mmCIF file of C-alpha atoms in Angstrom:
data_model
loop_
_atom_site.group_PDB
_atom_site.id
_atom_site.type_symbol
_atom_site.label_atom_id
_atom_site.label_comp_id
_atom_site.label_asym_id
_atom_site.label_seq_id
_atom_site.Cartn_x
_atom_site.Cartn_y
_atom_site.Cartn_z
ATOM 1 C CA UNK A 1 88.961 61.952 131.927
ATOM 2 C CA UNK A 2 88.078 65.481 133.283
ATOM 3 C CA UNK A 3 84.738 66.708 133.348
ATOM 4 C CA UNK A 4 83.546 69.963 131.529
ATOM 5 C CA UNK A 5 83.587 72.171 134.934
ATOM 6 C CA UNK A 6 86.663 70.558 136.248
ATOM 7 C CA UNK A 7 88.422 72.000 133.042
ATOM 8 C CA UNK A 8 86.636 75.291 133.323
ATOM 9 C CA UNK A 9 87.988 76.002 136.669
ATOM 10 C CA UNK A 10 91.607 76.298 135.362
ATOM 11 C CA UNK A 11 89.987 79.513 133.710
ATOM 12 C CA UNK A 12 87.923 81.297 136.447
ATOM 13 C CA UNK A 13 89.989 83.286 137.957
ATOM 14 C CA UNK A 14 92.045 84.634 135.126
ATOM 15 C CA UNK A 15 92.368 88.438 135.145
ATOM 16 C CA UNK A 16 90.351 88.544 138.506
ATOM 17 C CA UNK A 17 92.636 91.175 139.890
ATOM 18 C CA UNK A 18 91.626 93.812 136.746
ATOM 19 C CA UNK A 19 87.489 93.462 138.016
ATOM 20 C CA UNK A 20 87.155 96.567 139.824
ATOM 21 C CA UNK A 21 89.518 98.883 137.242
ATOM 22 C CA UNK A 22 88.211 97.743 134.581
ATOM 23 C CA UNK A 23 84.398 98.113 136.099
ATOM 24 C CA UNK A 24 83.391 94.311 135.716
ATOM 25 C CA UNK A 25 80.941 93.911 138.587
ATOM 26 C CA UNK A 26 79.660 90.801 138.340
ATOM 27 C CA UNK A 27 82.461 88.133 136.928
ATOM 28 C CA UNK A 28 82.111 84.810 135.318
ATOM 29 C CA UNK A 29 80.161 82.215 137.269
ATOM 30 C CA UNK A 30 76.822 83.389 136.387
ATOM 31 C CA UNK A 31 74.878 82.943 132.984
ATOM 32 C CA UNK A 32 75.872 86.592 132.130
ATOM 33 C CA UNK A 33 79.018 88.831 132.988
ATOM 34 C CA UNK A 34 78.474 92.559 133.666
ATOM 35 C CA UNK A 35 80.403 95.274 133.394
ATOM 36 C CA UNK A 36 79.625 99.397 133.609
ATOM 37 C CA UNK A 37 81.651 101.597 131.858
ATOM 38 C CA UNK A 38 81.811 105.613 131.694
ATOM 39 C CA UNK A 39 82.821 105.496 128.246
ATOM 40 C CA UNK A 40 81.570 103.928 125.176
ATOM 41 C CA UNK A 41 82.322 100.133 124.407
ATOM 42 C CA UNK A 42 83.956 98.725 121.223
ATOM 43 C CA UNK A 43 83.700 95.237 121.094
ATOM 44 C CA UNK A 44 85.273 92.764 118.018
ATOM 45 C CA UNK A 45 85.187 88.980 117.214
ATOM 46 C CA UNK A 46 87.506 86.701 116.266
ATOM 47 C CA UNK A 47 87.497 82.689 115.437
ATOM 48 C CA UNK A 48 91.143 80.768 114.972
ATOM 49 C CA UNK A 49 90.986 77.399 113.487
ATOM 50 C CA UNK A 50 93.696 74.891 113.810
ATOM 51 C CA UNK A 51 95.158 74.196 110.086
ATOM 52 C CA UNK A 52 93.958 77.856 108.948
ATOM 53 C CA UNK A 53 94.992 80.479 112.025
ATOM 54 C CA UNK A 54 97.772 78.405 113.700
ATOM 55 C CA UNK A 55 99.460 74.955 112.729
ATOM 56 C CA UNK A 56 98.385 71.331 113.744
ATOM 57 C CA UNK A 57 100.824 70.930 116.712
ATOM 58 C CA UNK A 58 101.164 74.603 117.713
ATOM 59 C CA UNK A 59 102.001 74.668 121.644
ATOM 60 C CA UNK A 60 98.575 75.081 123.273
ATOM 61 C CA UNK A 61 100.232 78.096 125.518
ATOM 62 C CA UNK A 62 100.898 79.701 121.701
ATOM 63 C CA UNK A 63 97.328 79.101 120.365
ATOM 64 C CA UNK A 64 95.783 80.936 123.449
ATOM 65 C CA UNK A 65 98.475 83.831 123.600
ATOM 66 C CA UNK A 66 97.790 83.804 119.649
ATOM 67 C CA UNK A 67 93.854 83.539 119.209
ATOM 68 C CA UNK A 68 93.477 86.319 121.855
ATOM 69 C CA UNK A 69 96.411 89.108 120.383
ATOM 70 C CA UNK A 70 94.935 89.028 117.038
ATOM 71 C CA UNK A 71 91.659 89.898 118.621
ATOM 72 C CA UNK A 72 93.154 92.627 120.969
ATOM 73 C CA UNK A 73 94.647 94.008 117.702
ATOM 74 C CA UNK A 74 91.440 95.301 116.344
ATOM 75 C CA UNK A 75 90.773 97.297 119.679
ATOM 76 C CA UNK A 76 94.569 98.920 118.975
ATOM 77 C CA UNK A 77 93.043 99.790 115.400
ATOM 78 C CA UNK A 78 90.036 101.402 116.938
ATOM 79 C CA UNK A 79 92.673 103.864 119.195
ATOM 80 C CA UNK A 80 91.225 102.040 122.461
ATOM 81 C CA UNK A 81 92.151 100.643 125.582
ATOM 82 C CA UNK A 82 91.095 96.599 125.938
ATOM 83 C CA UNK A 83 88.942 95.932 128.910
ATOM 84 C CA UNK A 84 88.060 92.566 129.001
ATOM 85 C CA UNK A 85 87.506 89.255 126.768
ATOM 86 C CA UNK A 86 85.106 85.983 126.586
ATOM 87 C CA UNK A 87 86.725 82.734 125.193
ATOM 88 C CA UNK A 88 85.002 80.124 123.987
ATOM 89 C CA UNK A 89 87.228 76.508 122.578
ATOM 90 C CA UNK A 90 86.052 73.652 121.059
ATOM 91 C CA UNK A 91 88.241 70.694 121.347
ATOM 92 C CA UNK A 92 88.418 67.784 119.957
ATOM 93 C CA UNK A 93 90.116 66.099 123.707
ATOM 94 C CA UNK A 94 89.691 66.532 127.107
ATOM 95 C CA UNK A 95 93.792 66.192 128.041
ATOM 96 C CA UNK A 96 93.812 68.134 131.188
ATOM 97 C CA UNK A 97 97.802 68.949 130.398
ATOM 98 C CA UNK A 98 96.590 70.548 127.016
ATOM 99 C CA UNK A 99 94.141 72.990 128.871
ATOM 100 C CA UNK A 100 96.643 73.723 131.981
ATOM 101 C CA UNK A 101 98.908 75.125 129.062
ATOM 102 C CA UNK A 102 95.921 76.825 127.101
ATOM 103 C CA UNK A 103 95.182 78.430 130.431
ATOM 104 C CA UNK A 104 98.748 79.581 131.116
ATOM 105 C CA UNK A 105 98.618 81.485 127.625
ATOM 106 C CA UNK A 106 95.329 83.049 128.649
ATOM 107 C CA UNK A 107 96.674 84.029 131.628
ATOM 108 C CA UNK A 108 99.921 85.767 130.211
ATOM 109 C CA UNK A 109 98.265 87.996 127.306
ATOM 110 C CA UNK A 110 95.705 88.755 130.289
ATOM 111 C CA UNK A 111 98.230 90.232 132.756
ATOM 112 C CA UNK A 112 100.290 91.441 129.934
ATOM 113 C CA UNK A 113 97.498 93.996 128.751
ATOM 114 C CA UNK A 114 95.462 93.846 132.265
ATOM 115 C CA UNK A 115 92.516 92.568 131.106
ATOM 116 C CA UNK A 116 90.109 89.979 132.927
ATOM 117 C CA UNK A 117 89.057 87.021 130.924
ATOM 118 C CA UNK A 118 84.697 87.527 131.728
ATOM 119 C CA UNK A 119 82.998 84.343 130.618
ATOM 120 C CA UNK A 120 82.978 81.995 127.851
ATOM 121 C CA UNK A 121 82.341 78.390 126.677
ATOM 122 C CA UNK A 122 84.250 75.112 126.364
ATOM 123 C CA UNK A 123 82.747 72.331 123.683
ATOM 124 C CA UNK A 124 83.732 69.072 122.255
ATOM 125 C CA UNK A 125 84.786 69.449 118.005
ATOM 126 C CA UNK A 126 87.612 69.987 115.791
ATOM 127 C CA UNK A 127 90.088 72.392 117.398
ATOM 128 C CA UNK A 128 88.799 76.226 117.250
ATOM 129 C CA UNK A 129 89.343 79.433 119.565
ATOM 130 C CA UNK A 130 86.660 81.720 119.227
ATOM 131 C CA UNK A 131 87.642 85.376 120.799
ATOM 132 C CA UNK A 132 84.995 88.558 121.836
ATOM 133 C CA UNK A 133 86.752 91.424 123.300
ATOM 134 C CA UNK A 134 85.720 94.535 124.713
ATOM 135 C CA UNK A 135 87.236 98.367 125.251
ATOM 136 C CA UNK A 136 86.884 101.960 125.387
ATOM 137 C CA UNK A 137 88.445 104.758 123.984
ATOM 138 C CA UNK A 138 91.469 106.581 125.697
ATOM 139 C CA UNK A 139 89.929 109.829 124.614
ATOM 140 C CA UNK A 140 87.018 111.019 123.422
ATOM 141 C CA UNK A 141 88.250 109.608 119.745
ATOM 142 C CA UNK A 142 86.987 106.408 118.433
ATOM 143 C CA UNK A 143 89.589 106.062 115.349
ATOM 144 C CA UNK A 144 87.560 103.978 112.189
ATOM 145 C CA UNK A 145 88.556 103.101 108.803
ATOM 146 C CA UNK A 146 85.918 105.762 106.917
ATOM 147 C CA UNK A 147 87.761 108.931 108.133
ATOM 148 C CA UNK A 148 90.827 109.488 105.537
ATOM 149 C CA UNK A 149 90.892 112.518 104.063
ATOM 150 C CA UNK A 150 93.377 113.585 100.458
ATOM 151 C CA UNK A 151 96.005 115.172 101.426
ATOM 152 C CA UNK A 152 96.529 112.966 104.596
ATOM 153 C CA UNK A 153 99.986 111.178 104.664
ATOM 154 C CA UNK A 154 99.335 107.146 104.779
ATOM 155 C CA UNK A 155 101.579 105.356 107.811
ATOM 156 C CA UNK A 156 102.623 102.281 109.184
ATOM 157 C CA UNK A 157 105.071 101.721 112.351
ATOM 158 C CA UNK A 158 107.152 98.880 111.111
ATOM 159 C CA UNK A 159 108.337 96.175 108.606
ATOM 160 C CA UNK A 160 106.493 94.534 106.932
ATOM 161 C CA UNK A 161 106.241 90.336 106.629
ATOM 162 C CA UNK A 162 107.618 89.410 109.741
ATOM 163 C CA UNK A 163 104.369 87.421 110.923
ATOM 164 C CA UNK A 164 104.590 85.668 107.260
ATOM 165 C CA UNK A 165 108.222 84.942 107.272
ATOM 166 C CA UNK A 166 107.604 83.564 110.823
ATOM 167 C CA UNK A 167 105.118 81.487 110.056
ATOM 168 C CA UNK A 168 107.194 80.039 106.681
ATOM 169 C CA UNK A 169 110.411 79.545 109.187
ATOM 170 C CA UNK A 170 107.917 77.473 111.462
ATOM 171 C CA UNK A 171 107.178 74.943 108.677
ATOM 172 C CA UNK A 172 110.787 74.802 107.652
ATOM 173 C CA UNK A 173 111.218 73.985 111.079
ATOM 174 C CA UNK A 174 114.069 76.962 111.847
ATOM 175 C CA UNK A 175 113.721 76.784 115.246
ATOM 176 C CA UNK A 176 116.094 79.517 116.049
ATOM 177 C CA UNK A 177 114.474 82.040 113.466
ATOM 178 C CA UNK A 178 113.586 85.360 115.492
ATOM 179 C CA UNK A 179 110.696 85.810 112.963
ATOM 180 C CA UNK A 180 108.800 83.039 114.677
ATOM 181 C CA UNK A 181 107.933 84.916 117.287
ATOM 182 C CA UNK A 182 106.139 87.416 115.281
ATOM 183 C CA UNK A 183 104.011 84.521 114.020
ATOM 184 C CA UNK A 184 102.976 82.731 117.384
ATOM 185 C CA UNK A 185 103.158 86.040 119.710
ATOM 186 C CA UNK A 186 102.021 89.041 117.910
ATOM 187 C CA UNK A 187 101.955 92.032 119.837
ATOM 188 C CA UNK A 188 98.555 94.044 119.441
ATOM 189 C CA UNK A 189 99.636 97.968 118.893
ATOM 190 C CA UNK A 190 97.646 99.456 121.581
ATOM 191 C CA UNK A 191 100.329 101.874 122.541
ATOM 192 C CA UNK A 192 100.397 103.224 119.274
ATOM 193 C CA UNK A 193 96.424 103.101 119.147
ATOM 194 C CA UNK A 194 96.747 105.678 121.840
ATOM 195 C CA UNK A 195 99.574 107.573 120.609
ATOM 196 C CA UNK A 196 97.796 107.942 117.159
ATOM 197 C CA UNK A 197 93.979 108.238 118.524
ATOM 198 C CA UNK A 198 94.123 112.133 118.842
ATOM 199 C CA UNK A 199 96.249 112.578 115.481
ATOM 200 C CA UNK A 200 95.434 110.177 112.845
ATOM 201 C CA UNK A 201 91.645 110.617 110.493
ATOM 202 C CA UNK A 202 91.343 106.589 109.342
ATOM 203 C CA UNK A 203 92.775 103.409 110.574
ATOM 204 C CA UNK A 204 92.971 99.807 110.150
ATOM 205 C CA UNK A 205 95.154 96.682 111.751
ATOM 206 C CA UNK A 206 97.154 95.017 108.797
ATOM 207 C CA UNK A 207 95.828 91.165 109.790
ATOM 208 C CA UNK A 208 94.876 89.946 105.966
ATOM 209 C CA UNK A 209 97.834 92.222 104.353
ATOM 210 C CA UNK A 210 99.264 95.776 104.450
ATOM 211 C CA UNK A 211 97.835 96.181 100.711
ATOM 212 C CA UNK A 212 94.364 95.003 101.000
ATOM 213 C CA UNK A 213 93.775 96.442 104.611
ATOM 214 C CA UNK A 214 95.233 100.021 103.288
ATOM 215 C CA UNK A 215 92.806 99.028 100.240
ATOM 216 C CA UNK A 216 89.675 98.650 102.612
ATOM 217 C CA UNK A 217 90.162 101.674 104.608
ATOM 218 C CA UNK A 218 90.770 103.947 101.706
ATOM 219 C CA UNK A 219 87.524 102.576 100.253
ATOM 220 C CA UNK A 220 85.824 103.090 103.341
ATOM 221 C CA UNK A 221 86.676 106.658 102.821
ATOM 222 C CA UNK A 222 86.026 106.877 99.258
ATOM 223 C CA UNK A 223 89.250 108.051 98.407
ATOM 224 C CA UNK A 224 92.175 106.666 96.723
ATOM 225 C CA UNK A 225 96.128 107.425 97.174
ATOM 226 C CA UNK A 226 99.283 107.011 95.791
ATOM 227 C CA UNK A 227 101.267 104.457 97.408
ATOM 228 C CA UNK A 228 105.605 104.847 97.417
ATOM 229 C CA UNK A 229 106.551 101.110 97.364
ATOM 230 C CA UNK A 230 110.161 102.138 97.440
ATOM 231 C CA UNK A 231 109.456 102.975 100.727
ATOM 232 C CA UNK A 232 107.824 100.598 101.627
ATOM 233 C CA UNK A 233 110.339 98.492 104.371
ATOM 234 C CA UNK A 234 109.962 94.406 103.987
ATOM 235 C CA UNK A 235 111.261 91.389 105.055
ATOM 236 C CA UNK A 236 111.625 89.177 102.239
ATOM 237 C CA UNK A 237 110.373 90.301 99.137
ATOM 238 C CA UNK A 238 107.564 93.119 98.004
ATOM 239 C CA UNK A 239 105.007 89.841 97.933
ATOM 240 C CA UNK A 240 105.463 90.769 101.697
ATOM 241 C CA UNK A 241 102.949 93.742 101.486
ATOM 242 C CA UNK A 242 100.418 90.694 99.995
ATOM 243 C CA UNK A 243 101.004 88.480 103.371
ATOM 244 C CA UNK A 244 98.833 88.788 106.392
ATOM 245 C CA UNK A 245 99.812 88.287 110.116
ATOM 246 C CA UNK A 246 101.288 90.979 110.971
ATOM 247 C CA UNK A 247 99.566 93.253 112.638
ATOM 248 C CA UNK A 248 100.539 96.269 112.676
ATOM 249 C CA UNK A 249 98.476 99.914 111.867
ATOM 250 C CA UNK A 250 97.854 101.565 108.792
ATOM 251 C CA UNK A 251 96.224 105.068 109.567
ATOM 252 C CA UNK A 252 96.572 108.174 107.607
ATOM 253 C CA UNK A 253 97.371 111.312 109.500
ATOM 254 C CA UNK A 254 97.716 115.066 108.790
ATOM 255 C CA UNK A 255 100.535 116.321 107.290
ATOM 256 C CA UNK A 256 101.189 118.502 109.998
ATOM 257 C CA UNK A 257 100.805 116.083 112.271
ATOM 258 C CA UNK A 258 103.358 113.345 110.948
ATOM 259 C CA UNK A 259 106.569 112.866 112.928
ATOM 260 C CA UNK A 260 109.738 110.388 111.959
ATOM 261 C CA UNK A 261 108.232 108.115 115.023
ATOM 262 C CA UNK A 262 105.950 106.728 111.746
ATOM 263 C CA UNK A 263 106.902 105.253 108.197
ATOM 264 C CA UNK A 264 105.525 107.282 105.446
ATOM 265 C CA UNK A 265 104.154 105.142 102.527
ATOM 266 C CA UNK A 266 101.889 107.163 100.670
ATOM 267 C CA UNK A 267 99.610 109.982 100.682
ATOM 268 C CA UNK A 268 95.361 109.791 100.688
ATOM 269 C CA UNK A 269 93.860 111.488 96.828
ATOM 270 C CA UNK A 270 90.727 112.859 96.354
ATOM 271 C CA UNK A 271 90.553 110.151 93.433
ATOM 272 C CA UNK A 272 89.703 106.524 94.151
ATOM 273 C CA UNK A 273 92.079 104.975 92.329
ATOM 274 C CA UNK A 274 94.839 103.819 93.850
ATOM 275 C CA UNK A 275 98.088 104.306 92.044
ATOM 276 C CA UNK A 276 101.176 101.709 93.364
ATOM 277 C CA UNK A 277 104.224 103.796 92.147
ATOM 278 C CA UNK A 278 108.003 102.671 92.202
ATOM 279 C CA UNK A 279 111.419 103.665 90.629
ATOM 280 C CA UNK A 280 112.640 100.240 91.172
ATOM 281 C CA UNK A 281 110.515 98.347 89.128
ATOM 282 C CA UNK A 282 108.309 96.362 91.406
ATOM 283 C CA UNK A 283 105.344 94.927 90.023
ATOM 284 C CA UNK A 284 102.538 93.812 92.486
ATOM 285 C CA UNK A 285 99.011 93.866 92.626
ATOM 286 C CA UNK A 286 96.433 94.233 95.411
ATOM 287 C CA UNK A 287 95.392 91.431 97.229
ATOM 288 C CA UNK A 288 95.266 89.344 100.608
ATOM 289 C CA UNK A 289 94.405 86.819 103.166
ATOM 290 C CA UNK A 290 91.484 85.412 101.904
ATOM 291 C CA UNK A 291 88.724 83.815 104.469
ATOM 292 C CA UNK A 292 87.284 81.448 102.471
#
C-alpha cells in the first residue's frame, strides 16, 4: 500500500521545465504556489466524474489527458494562452500502477501545451478529477461570450459530433473507430483562440452542445440569429448539434473579417429570437448536456 506523499511524488515535477516562462516562482511543495504575471489571469474550473465525464474502466492515462483538455478548452474560448493547472483526484484505491499511468497523462497534455502542473490534492472517494487552470491573453483581447453584435457572421472550425460518436463507438466497443479519439483526447483550440482573439466580438467552447453553447452566448449578448442548419457539417445525424464533447469554438466575427479558414453557420440579429432555418427539412430543437 503506498502512502499519500509517496503517490504525490509521481506528480511533483510535472511541467517543472515551463516555471520560469511561464513566471511560476515558487512551485508546488509549499501550502501555496505563486506565480507573477504581466498580463491579466483567466482562470476556469472543471470536475470529471467517472460514470458521467469518462466511462468506468477508461485507461487512467485517458482520464488525466481527458479531465485536463476539457479544462484547457475554456482558456482557448477566452482567446488565451494556458499557463499553468492544479489537480486535485479523489480515488477510491491507492494502486500505485493506476497513478504511474494517471501521471503519464498529466505529463503528456502538460508538455503538449507547456504548461506546469502547480499544486493540487489527492483524497480517498469515488473516482473524480477536479481541474483549475490558469492563462493570459495573447493580446490585449480577452474574447467573452457577451460581445456579439447583429450583423456578425456566427462560426465554428469543424464537424460537428465527433466527441459523441466517439464516445457511442467506445460503448459498442469499435475499437478501431477513429472517432474515439475525439472522445478520450480532445484537443483544446488554443491555436484558433489566438488566431480568432483579435477578430472575433463573442465566443464560447461547444462542451454541452454546439446549439445550447451558441444559445448561451447569443443570450449573453442579448441578441438572437438565424442559424443555416444546411450548413451546418455533422457526423451522424443533425441530433449531432444536440451532443456535447466536442469542443470546438463558436464565436461570431465581422463580416469583413470572415475568411474560408472558418465554417459559416449563421449570422447574429438584433432580435433575440433565434430562428433554426433549413431547406432540407430538419426539425430540431435547442438543447444540451445537462449537469444535473
Amino acid at each position: 500500500m503506498n502512502s499519500e506523499f509517496e503517490l504525490i511524488d509521481l506528480f511533483n515535477q510535472i511541467g517543472s521545465k515551463y516555471y520560469k516562462e511561464n513566471g511560476v516562482i515558487i512551485p508546488p511543495g509549499d501550502d501555496c504556489a505563486v506565480f507573477k504575471s504581466k498580463k491579466k489571469i483567466v482562470t476556469s474550473v472543471d470536475a470529471s466524474v467517472e460514470g458521467i465525464h469518462f466511462l468506468k474502466n477508461t485507461n487512467p492515462q485517458d482520464i488525466a489527458y481527458r479531465s485536463i483538455a476539457v479544462a484547457i478548452s475554456d482558456i482557448a474560448a477566452m482567446g488565451c494562452k494556458p499557463l499553468a493547472f492544479s489537480l486535485s483526484v479523489t480515488s477510491p484505491s491507492q494502486n500505485r500502477a493506476w497513478f504511474e499511468d494517471f501521471a503519464l497523462g498529466t505529463n503528456e497534455i502538460a508538455n503538449q501545451f507547456e504548461i506546469p502542473l502547480i499544486g493540487g490534492d489527492l483524497t480517498r472517494g469515488p473516482l473524480n478529477i477536479g481541474v483549475i487552470v490558469y492563462g493570459s491573453p495573447f493580446n490585449k483581447n480577452i474574447l467573452r461570450r457577451d460581445g456579439a453584435k447583429p450583423g456578425d457572421f456566427i462560426c465554428i472550425s469543424t464537424e460537428v459530433g465527433k466527441g459523441a460518436k466517439g464516445l457511442k463507438d467506445l460503448k459498442n466497443k469499435i475499437s478501431d473507430s477513429p472517432f474515439i479519439k475525439y472522445y478520450l483526447r480532445p484537443t483544446p483550440k488554443i491555436e484558433l483562440g489566438k488566431k480568432i482573439s483579435e477578430l472575433a466580438n463573442a465566443c464560447i467552447d461547444t462542451s454541452d452542445g454546439l446549439l445550447v453553447d451558441m444559445q448561451k452566448m447569443l443570450k449573453a449578448s442579448n441578441c438572437g440569429g438565424k442559424i443555416y442548419l444546411d450548413k451546418i457539417p455533422v457526423i451522424s445525424n443533425i441530433e449531432d448539434l444536440n451532443l456535447g464533447d466536442d469542443y470546438d469554438l463558436c464565436f461570431t466575427i465581422p463580416k469583413d473579417k470572415f475568411t474560408d479558414d472558418f465554417i459559416k453557420i449563421g449570422e447574429v440579429s438584433k432580435s433575440k429570437e433565434i430562428k433554426l432555418i433549413s431547406n432540407k427539412g430538419y426539425d430540431v430543437k435547442i438543447a444540451g448536456y445537462e449537469h444535473f
